[in-house]
Amino acid sequence: MNKNYKNNKYNIIFIIFIIFFISIIIFFYYKYTKYIENFNVNNNDIEGNKIYCFWTGDNEMSSNRQKALEDLRNISECNVILVTKNNLNKYILDDVPLHPSYEYLSETHKADYLRTYFMNFHGGGYSDIKKTTGSWTNSFNDLKNSDYWICGYKEIDGGVAYGEHVDKWRELIGNVAYICKPQTPLTKEWYNEMIELLDSKLEKLKENPSKHPQDSFNENGSKYPIEWNEMLGRIFHKVSYKYKDKLLNTLPISIFENYR
């Protein structure tokens, strides 16, 4: 009798613990999803200088990322729009659907894909979810009132991903944030080279889809077929150097520390 009583007591305690643990998970998930849903509510999605940011998965956005997003909105003095899987479709053109490889990409590479898509077809601003060091208003105006095609911050030594141009960093702009005019030869070539790469990787991606948000080829033995900077950095710096006379570098630089 005593033994059964003890067993029942432990079972009840265990059940209470499980319920409590699940409640905590639900609370934080609800808090996180509400943050994502509500971020754009106070933004005007029609008027103003737009900066697009992307959060492509179901993984939770850290408090550092949330603070960086708020900081970007406040300091840039622009309309920061957070694009997630819940509002993505409104930006995808009917005659230019997502590439069939998109569903197999890591969350990081999905964001790389989307920034390229948006800068080519929509234009406007893009930023990683990182803090910025100043207002973007003047940079939007500088680009608008010029014959330049893209405005970014001055690249830093060691920031160039394309091997042949690593020593050309003084002539390039960085790849973390920029403002683009849509449908320029630069954005078209940038987008088309990415699509060519994804066409060549499609079958391998089907066989080895991403297993975590930052998956990349050969990272911890991963067979996911795309290297970390293969899909964006190498292409962006290769193409942008070709059109270096169309690069404007007046954008405030991003802050690269403590953002995760």
mmCIF file of C-alpha atoms in Angstrom:
data_model
loop_
_atom_site.group_PDB
_atom_site.id
_atom_site.type_symbol
_atom_site.label_atom_id
_atom_site.label_comp_id
_atom_site.label_asym_id
_atom_site.label_seq_id
_atom_site.Cartn_x
_atom_site.Cartn_y
_atom_site.Cartn_z
ATOM 1 C CA MET A 1 0.000 0.000 0.000
ATOM 2 C CA ASN A 2 2.785 2.409 0.990
ATOM 3 C CA LYS A 3 4.785 1.422 -2.084
ATOM 4 C CA ASN A 4 1.848 2.120 -4.392
ATOM 5 C CA TYR A 5 1.244 5.400 -2.642
ATOM 6 C CA LYS A 6 4.862 6.472 -3.162
ATOM 7 C CA ASN A 7 4.761 5.464 -6.827
ATOM 8 C CA ASN A 8 1.559 7.427 -7.374
ATOM 9 C CA LYS A 9 3.052 10.399 -5.577
ATOM 10 C CA TYR A 10 6.139 10.367 -7.818
ATOM 11 C CA ASN A 11 3.967 9.947 -10.910
ATOM 12 C CA ILE A 12 1.883 12.969 -9.946
ATOM 13 C CA ILE A 13 5.003 15.053 -9.307
ATOM 14 C CA PHE A 14 6.436 13.983 -12.665
ATOM 15 C CA ILE A 15 3.204 14.879 -14.483
ATOM 16 C CA ILE A 16 3.101 18.283 -12.774
ATOM 17 C CA PHE A 17 6.704 18.899 -13.813
ATOM 18 C CA ILE A 18 5.966 17.973 -17.440
ATOM 19 C CA ILE A 19 2.912 20.244 -17.523
ATOM 20 C CA PHE A 20 4.947 23.101 -16.045
ATOM 21 C CA PHE A 21 7.763 22.563 -18.556
ATOM 22 C CA ILE A 22 5.365 22.493 -21.522
ATOM 23 C CA SER A 23 3.645 25.635 -20.225
ATOM 24 C CA ILE A 24 6.975 27.466 -20.143
ATOM 25 C CA ILE A 25 7.719 26.425 -23.733
ATOM 26 C CA ILE A 26 4.266 27.536 -24.896
ATOM 27 C CA PHE A 27 4.636 30.875 -23.083
ATOM 28 C CA PHE A 28 7.945 31.763 -24.712
ATOM 29 C CA TYR A 29 6.841 30.487 -28.118
ATOM 30 C CA TYR A 30 3.694 32.638 -27.910
ATOM 31 C CA LYS A 31 5.717 35.637 -26.773
ATOM 32 C CA TYR A 32 8.161 35.148 -29.658
ATOM 33 C CA THR A 33 5.506 34.631 -32.337
ATOM 34 C CA LYS A 34 3.596 37.678 -31.135
ATOM 35 C CA TYR A 35 6.788 39.732 -31.386
ATOM 36 C CA ILE A 36 7.297 38.585 -34.980
ATOM 37 C CA GLU A 37 3.636 39.192 -35.868
ATOM 38 C CA ASN A 38 3.510 42.619 -34.264
ATOM 39 C CA PHE A 39 6.830 44.025 -35.465
ATOM 40 C CA ASN A 40 5.397 45.356 -38.716
ATOM 41 C CA VAL A 41 2.118 46.608 -37.205
ATOM 42 C CA ASN A 42 3.411 50.093 -36.450
ATOM 43 C CA ASN A 43 5.312 50.315 -39.723
ATOM 44 C CA ASN A 44 3.753 51.764 -42.838
ATOM 45 C CA ASP A 45 4.195 49.048 -45.459
ATOM 46 C CA ILE A 46 3.474 51.445 -48.324
ATOM 47 C CA GLU A 47 5.212 54.764 -47.691
ATOM 48 C CA GLY A 48 8.741 55.723 -46.786
ATOM 49 C CA ASN A 49 12.231 54.372 -47.273
ATOM 50 C CA LYS A 50 11.993 50.616 -46.804
ATOM 51 C CA ILE A 51 14.642 48.345 -45.314
ATOM 52 C CA TYR A 52 13.863 44.638 -45.621
ATOM 53 C CA CYS A 53 15.074 42.111 -43.061
ATOM 54 C CA PHE A 54 14.433 38.372 -43.207
ATOM 55 C CA TRP A 55 13.686 35.697 -40.620
ATOM 56 C CA THR A 56 12.987 32.569 -42.613
ATOM 57 C CA GLY A 57 12.534 29.735 -40.121
ATOM 58 C CA ASP A 58 10.599 28.713 -37.036
ATOM 59 C CA ASN A 59 13.629 29.014 -34.784
ATOM 60 C CA GLU A 60 13.310 31.601 -32.041
ATOM 61 C CA MET A 61 14.816 35.040 -32.565
ATOM 62 C CA SER A 62 17.187 35.792 -29.702
ATOM 63 C CA SER A 63 16.778 38.857 -27.507
ATOM 64 C CA ASN A 64 19.966 40.272 -29.076
ATOM 65 C CA ARG A 65 18.409 39.955 -32.536
ATOM 66 C CA GLN A 66 15.187 41.584 -31.354
ATOM 67 C CA LYS A 67 17.137 44.486 -29.855
ATOM 68 C CA ALA A 68 19.150 44.827 -33.070
ATOM 69 C CA LEU A 69 15.939 44.956 -35.099
ATOM 70 C CA GLU A 70 14.485 47.674 -32.879
ATOM 71 C CA ASP A 71 17.777 49.558 -33.010
ATOM 72 C CA LEU A 72 17.842 49.369 -36.812
ATOM 73 C CA ARG A 73 14.326 50.779 -37.018
ATOM 74 C CA ASN A 74 15.011 53.614 -34.580
ATOM 75 C CA ILE A 75 18.466 54.688 -35.740
ATOM 76 C CA SER A 76 18.008 54.204 -39.501
ATOM 77 C CA GLU A 77 14.892 56.435 -39.406
ATOM 78 C CA CYS A 78 13.385 54.189 -42.072
ATOM 79 C CA ASN A 79 10.523 51.754 -42.468
ATOM 80 C CA VAL A 80 12.055 48.425 -41.420
ATOM 81 C CA ILE A 81 9.962 45.507 -42.687
ATOM 82 C CA LEU A 82 10.504 42.046 -41.233
ATOM 83 C CA VAL A 83 9.732 39.392 -43.841
ATOM 84 C CA THR A 84 8.897 35.927 -42.504
ATOM 85 C CA LYS A 85 7.343 32.827 -44.008
ATOM 86 C CA ASN A 86 3.965 34.228 -42.915
ATOM 87 C CA ASN A 87 4.095 37.354 -45.078
ATOM 88 C CA LEU A 88 6.591 36.300 -47.763
ATOM 89 C CA ASN A 89 4.027 35.429 -50.431
ATOM 90 C CA LYS A 90 2.839 39.023 -50.758
ATOM 91 C CA TYR A 91 6.286 39.955 -52.098
ATOM 92 C CA ILE A 92 6.810 37.051 -54.512
ATOM 93 C CA LEU A 93 5.914 37.966 -58.086
ATOM 94 C CA ASP A 94 3.470 35.713 -59.923
ATOM 95 C CA ASP A 95 5.762 35.413 -62.927
ATOM 96 C CA VAL A 96 8.917 34.906 -60.818
ATOM 97 C CA PRO A 97 8.133 32.232 -58.204
ATOM 98 C CA LEU A 98 10.614 30.965 -55.667
ATOM 99 C CA HIS A 99 13.212 28.621 -57.102
ATOM 100 C CA PRO A 100 12.336 24.929 -56.538
ATOM 101 C CA SER A 101 15.473 24.592 -54.407
ATOM 102 C CA TYR A 102 14.213 27.129 -51.856
ATOM 103 C CA GLU A 103 12.505 24.591 -49.599
ATOM 104 C CA TYR A 104 15.766 22.626 -49.228
ATOM 105 C CA LEU A 105 17.968 25.579 -48.273
ATOM 106 C CA SER A 106 19.198 26.382 -44.790
ATOM 107 C CA GLU A 107 17.508 29.325 -43.089
ATOM 108 C CA THR A 108 20.677 31.365 -43.653
ATOM 109 C CA HIS A 109 20.749 30.571 -47.361
ATOM 110 C CA LYS A 110 17.015 31.245 -47.644
ATOM 111 C CA ALA A 111 17.728 34.745 -46.344
ATOM 112 C CA ASP A 112 20.590 35.061 -48.851
ATOM 113 C CA TYR A 113 18.202 34.039 -51.617
ATOM 114 C CA LEU A 114 15.501 36.469 -50.536
ATOM 115 C CA ARG A 115 17.740 39.505 -50.228
ATOM 116 C CA THR A 116 18.976 38.879 -53.777
ATOM 117 C CA TYR A 117 15.398 38.426 -55.017
ATOM 118 C CA PHE A 118 14.153 41.562 -53.251
ATOM 119 C CA MET A 119 17.048 43.790 -54.290
ATOM 120 C CA ASN A 120 16.576 42.775 -57.922
ATOM 121 C CA PHE A 121 12.792 42.854 -58.205
ATOM 122 C CA HIS A 122 11.754 45.347 -55.516
ATOM 123 C CA GLY A 123 14.798 47.432 -54.706
ATOM 124 C CA GLY A 124 15.013 49.472 -51.523
ATOM 125 C CA GLY A 125 17.129 48.714 -48.492
ATOM 126 C CA TYR A 126 18.355 45.456 -47.037
ATOM 127 C CA SER A 127 20.081 44.757 -43.740
ATOM 128 C CA ASP A 128 21.107 41.728 -41.766
ATOM 129 C CA ILE A 129 19.462 41.806 -38.359
ATOM 130 C CA LYS A 130 22.295 43.848 -36.896
ATOM 131 C CA LYS A 131 22.545 47.280 -35.336
ATOM 132 C CA THR A 132 23.449 50.242 -37.515
ATOM 133 C CA THR A 133 25.588 53.265 -36.712
ATOM 134 C CA GLY A 134 23.489 56.036 -38.225
ATOM 135 C CA SER A 135 20.478 57.238 -40.174
ATOM 136 C CA TRP A 136 19.965 55.813 -43.674
ATOM 137 C CA THR A 137 17.913 58.795 -44.866
ATOM 138 C CA ASN A 138 20.771 60.643 -46.557
ATOM 139 C CA SER A 139 21.951 57.449 -48.246
ATOM 140 C CA PHE A 140 18.496 56.832 -49.712
ATOM 141 C CA ASN A 141 18.509 60.400 -51.021
ATOM 142 C CA ASP A 142 22.078 60.124 -52.322
ATOM 143 C CA LEU A 143 21.205 57.041 -54.342
ATOM 144 C CA LYS A 144 17.890 58.380 -55.596
ATOM 145 C CA ASN A 145 19.474 61.591 -56.865
ATOM 146 C CA SER A 146 22.392 59.920 -58.646
ATOM 147 C CA ASP A 147 23.171 57.542 -61.477
ATOM 148 C CA TYR A 148 24.621 54.985 -59.041
ATOM 149 C CA TRP A 149 22.866 51.618 -58.761
ATOM 150 C CA ILE A 150 23.621 50.556 -55.200
ATOM 151 C CA CYS A 151 24.637 52.281 -51.976
ATOM 152 C CA GLY A 152 26.494 50.409 -49.255
ATOM 153 C CA TYR A 153 29.066 50.947 -46.535
ATOM 154 C CA LYS A 154 32.781 50.883 -47.279
ATOM 155 C CA GLU A 155 34.037 47.305 -47.300
ATOM 156 C CA ILE A 156 36.604 46.349 -44.676
ATOM 157 C CA ASP A 157 39.871 44.470 -45.073
ATOM 158 C CA GLY A 158 39.095 40.743 -45.043
ATOM 159 C CA GLY A 159 35.444 41.223 -45.922
ATOM 160 C CA VAL A 160 35.554 40.192 -49.581
ATOM 161 C CA ALA A 161 34.347 36.637 -50.233
ATOM 162 C CA TYR A 162 35.309 36.290 -53.909
ATOM 163 C CA GLY A 163 38.881 35.027 -54.006
ATOM 164 C CA GLU A 164 40.122 36.977 -57.006
ATOM 165 C CA HIS A 165 39.070 40.285 -55.479
ATOM 166 C CA VAL A 166 40.132 39.930 -51.834
ATOM 167 C CA ASP A 167 42.678 42.723 -52.293
ATOM 168 C CA LYS A 168 40.135 44.987 -54.002
ATOM 169 C CA TRP A 169 38.200 45.710 -50.823
ATOM 170 C CA ARG A 170 38.844 49.466 -50.970
ATOM 171 C CA GLU A 171 36.892 49.584 -54.251
ATOM 172 C CA LEU A 172 33.935 47.539 -52.992
ATOM 173 C CA ILE A 173 31.020 47.841 -50.597
ATOM 174 C CA GLY A 174 30.146 45.448 -47.785
ATOM 175 C CA ASN A 175 27.583 42.669 -48.010
ATOM 176 C CA VAL A 176 25.666 43.110 -44.747
ATOM 177 C CA ALA A 177 23.543 46.132 -45.671
ATOM 178 C CA TYR A 178 22.788 48.195 -48.765
ATOM 179 C CA ILE A 179 20.192 50.078 -50.795
ATOM 180 C CA CYS A 180 19.530 49.030 -54.393
ATOM 181 C CA LYS A 181 17.762 50.381 -57.405
ATOM 182 C CA PRO A 182 15.764 47.465 -58.843
ATOM 183 C CA GLN A 183 16.390 45.777 -62.163
ATOM 184 C CA THR A 184 19.811 47.258 -62.854
ATOM 185 C CA PRO A 185 22.428 45.235 -64.754
ATOM 186 C CA LEU A 186 24.127 44.657 -61.383
ATOM 187 C CA THR A 187 21.101 43.202 -59.591
ATOM 188 C CA LYS A 188 20.039 41.205 -62.648
ATOM 189 C CA GLU A 189 23.444 39.573 -63.010
ATOM 190 C CA TRP A 190 23.679 38.977 -59.262
ATOM 191 C CA TYR A 191 20.264 37.289 -59.248
ATOM 192 C CA ASN A 192 20.865 35.271 -62.432
ATOM 193 C CA GLU A 193 24.197 33.892 -61.215
ATOM 194 C CA MET A 194 22.520 32.759 -58.002
ATOM 195 C CA ILE A 195 19.773 31.018 -59.993
ATOM 196 C CA GLU A 196 22.356 29.281 -62.186
ATOM 197 C CA LEU A 197 24.095 28.004 -59.058
ATOM 198 C CA LEU A 198 20.823 26.722 -57.590
ATOM 199 C CA ASP A 199 19.915 25.031 -60.874
ATOM 200 C CA SER A 200 23.209 23.148 -60.711
ATOM 201 C CA LYS A 201 22.682 22.171 -57.048
ATOM 202 C CA LEU A 202 18.992 21.224 -57.151
ATOM 203 C CA GLU A 203 19.301 17.444 -57.324
ATOM 204 C CA LYS A 204 21.983 17.366 -54.632
ATOM 205 C CA LEU A 205 19.830 19.609 -52.442
ATOM 206 C CA LYS A 206 16.928 17.195 -52.785
ATOM 207 C CA GLU A 207 19.222 14.376 -51.649
ATOM 208 C CA ASN A 208 20.845 16.409 -48.861
ATOM 209 C CA PRO A 209 18.529 19.187 -47.659
ATOM 210 C CA SER A 210 19.557 21.489 -44.850
ATOM 211 C CA LYS A 211 19.395 20.027 -41.362
ATOM 212 C CA HIS A 212 19.900 23.202 -39.321
ATOM 213 C CA PRO A 213 19.704 26.995 -39.822
ATOM 214 C CA GLN A 214 23.415 27.511 -40.530
ATOM 215 C CA ASP A 215 24.137 24.327 -42.444
ATOM 216 C CA SER A 216 26.916 24.483 -45.045
ATOM 217 C CA PHE A 217 28.951 22.004 -47.053
ATOM 218 C CA ASN A 218 31.602 20.080 -45.104
ATOM 219 C CA GLU A 219 30.711 21.814 -41.843
ATOM 220 C CA ASN A 220 30.977 18.980 -39.321
ATOM 221 C CA GLY A 221 30.823 16.510 -42.204
ATOM 222 C CA SER A 222 27.618 17.936 -43.676
ATOM 223 C CA LYS A 223 26.687 16.785 -47.182
ATOM 224 C CA TYR A 224 24.435 19.781 -47.716
ATOM 225 C CA PRO A 225 25.879 20.918 -51.054
ATOM 226 C CA ILE A 226 26.277 24.691 -50.660
ATOM 227 C CA GLU A 227 29.275 26.284 -48.967
ATOM 228 C CA TRP A 228 28.766 29.101 -46.474
ATOM 229 C CA ASN A 229 29.471 32.062 -48.784
ATOM 230 C CA GLU A 230 29.058 30.288 -52.129
ATOM 231 C CA MET A 231 25.532 31.479 -52.800
ATOM 232 C CA LEU A 232 25.864 35.141 -51.871
ATOM 233 C CA GLY A 233 29.240 36.621 -50.948
ATOM 234 C CA ARG A 234 31.261 35.182 -53.805
ATOM 235 C CA ILE A 235 28.661 36.165 -56.370
ATOM 236 C CA PHE A 236 27.946 39.609 -54.921
ATOM 237 C CA HIS A 237 31.566 40.742 -54.790
ATOM 238 C CA LYS A 238 32.356 39.266 -58.182
ATOM 239 C CA VAL A 239 29.453 41.072 -59.853
ATOM 240 C CA SER A 240 29.700 44.325 -57.908
ATOM 241 C CA TYR A 241 33.388 44.706 -58.792
ATOM 242 C CA LYS A 242 32.433 44.459 -62.459
ATOM 243 C CA TYR A 243 30.163 47.473 -61.915
ATOM 244 C CA LYS A 244 32.355 49.247 -59.362
ATOM 245 C CA ASP A 245 31.749 52.619 -61.005
ATOM 246 C CA LYS A 246 28.083 52.261 -60.013
ATOM 247 C CA LEU A 247 28.785 51.671 -56.308
ATOM 248 C CA LEU A 248 28.090 54.421 -53.780
ATOM 249 C CA ASN A 249 29.557 53.977 -50.293
ATOM 250 C CA THR A 250 27.841 56.527 -48.027
ATOM 251 C CA LEU A 251 25.741 54.059 -45.994
ATOM 252 C CA PRO A 252 26.461 53.888 -42.238
ATOM 253 C CA ILE A 253 28.314 50.690 -41.411
ATOM 254 C CA SER A 254 26.617 47.922 -39.432
ATOM 255 C CA ILE A 255 27.829 46.656 -36.066
ATOM 256 C CA PHE A 256 29.231 43.149 -36.437
ATOM 257 C CA GLU A 257 29.506 42.170 -32.754
ATOM 258 C CA ASN A 258 27.075 40.682 -30.220
ATOM 259 C CA TYR A 259 24.159 40.296 -32.620
ATOM 260 C CA ARG A 260 23.319 36.629 -32.027
#
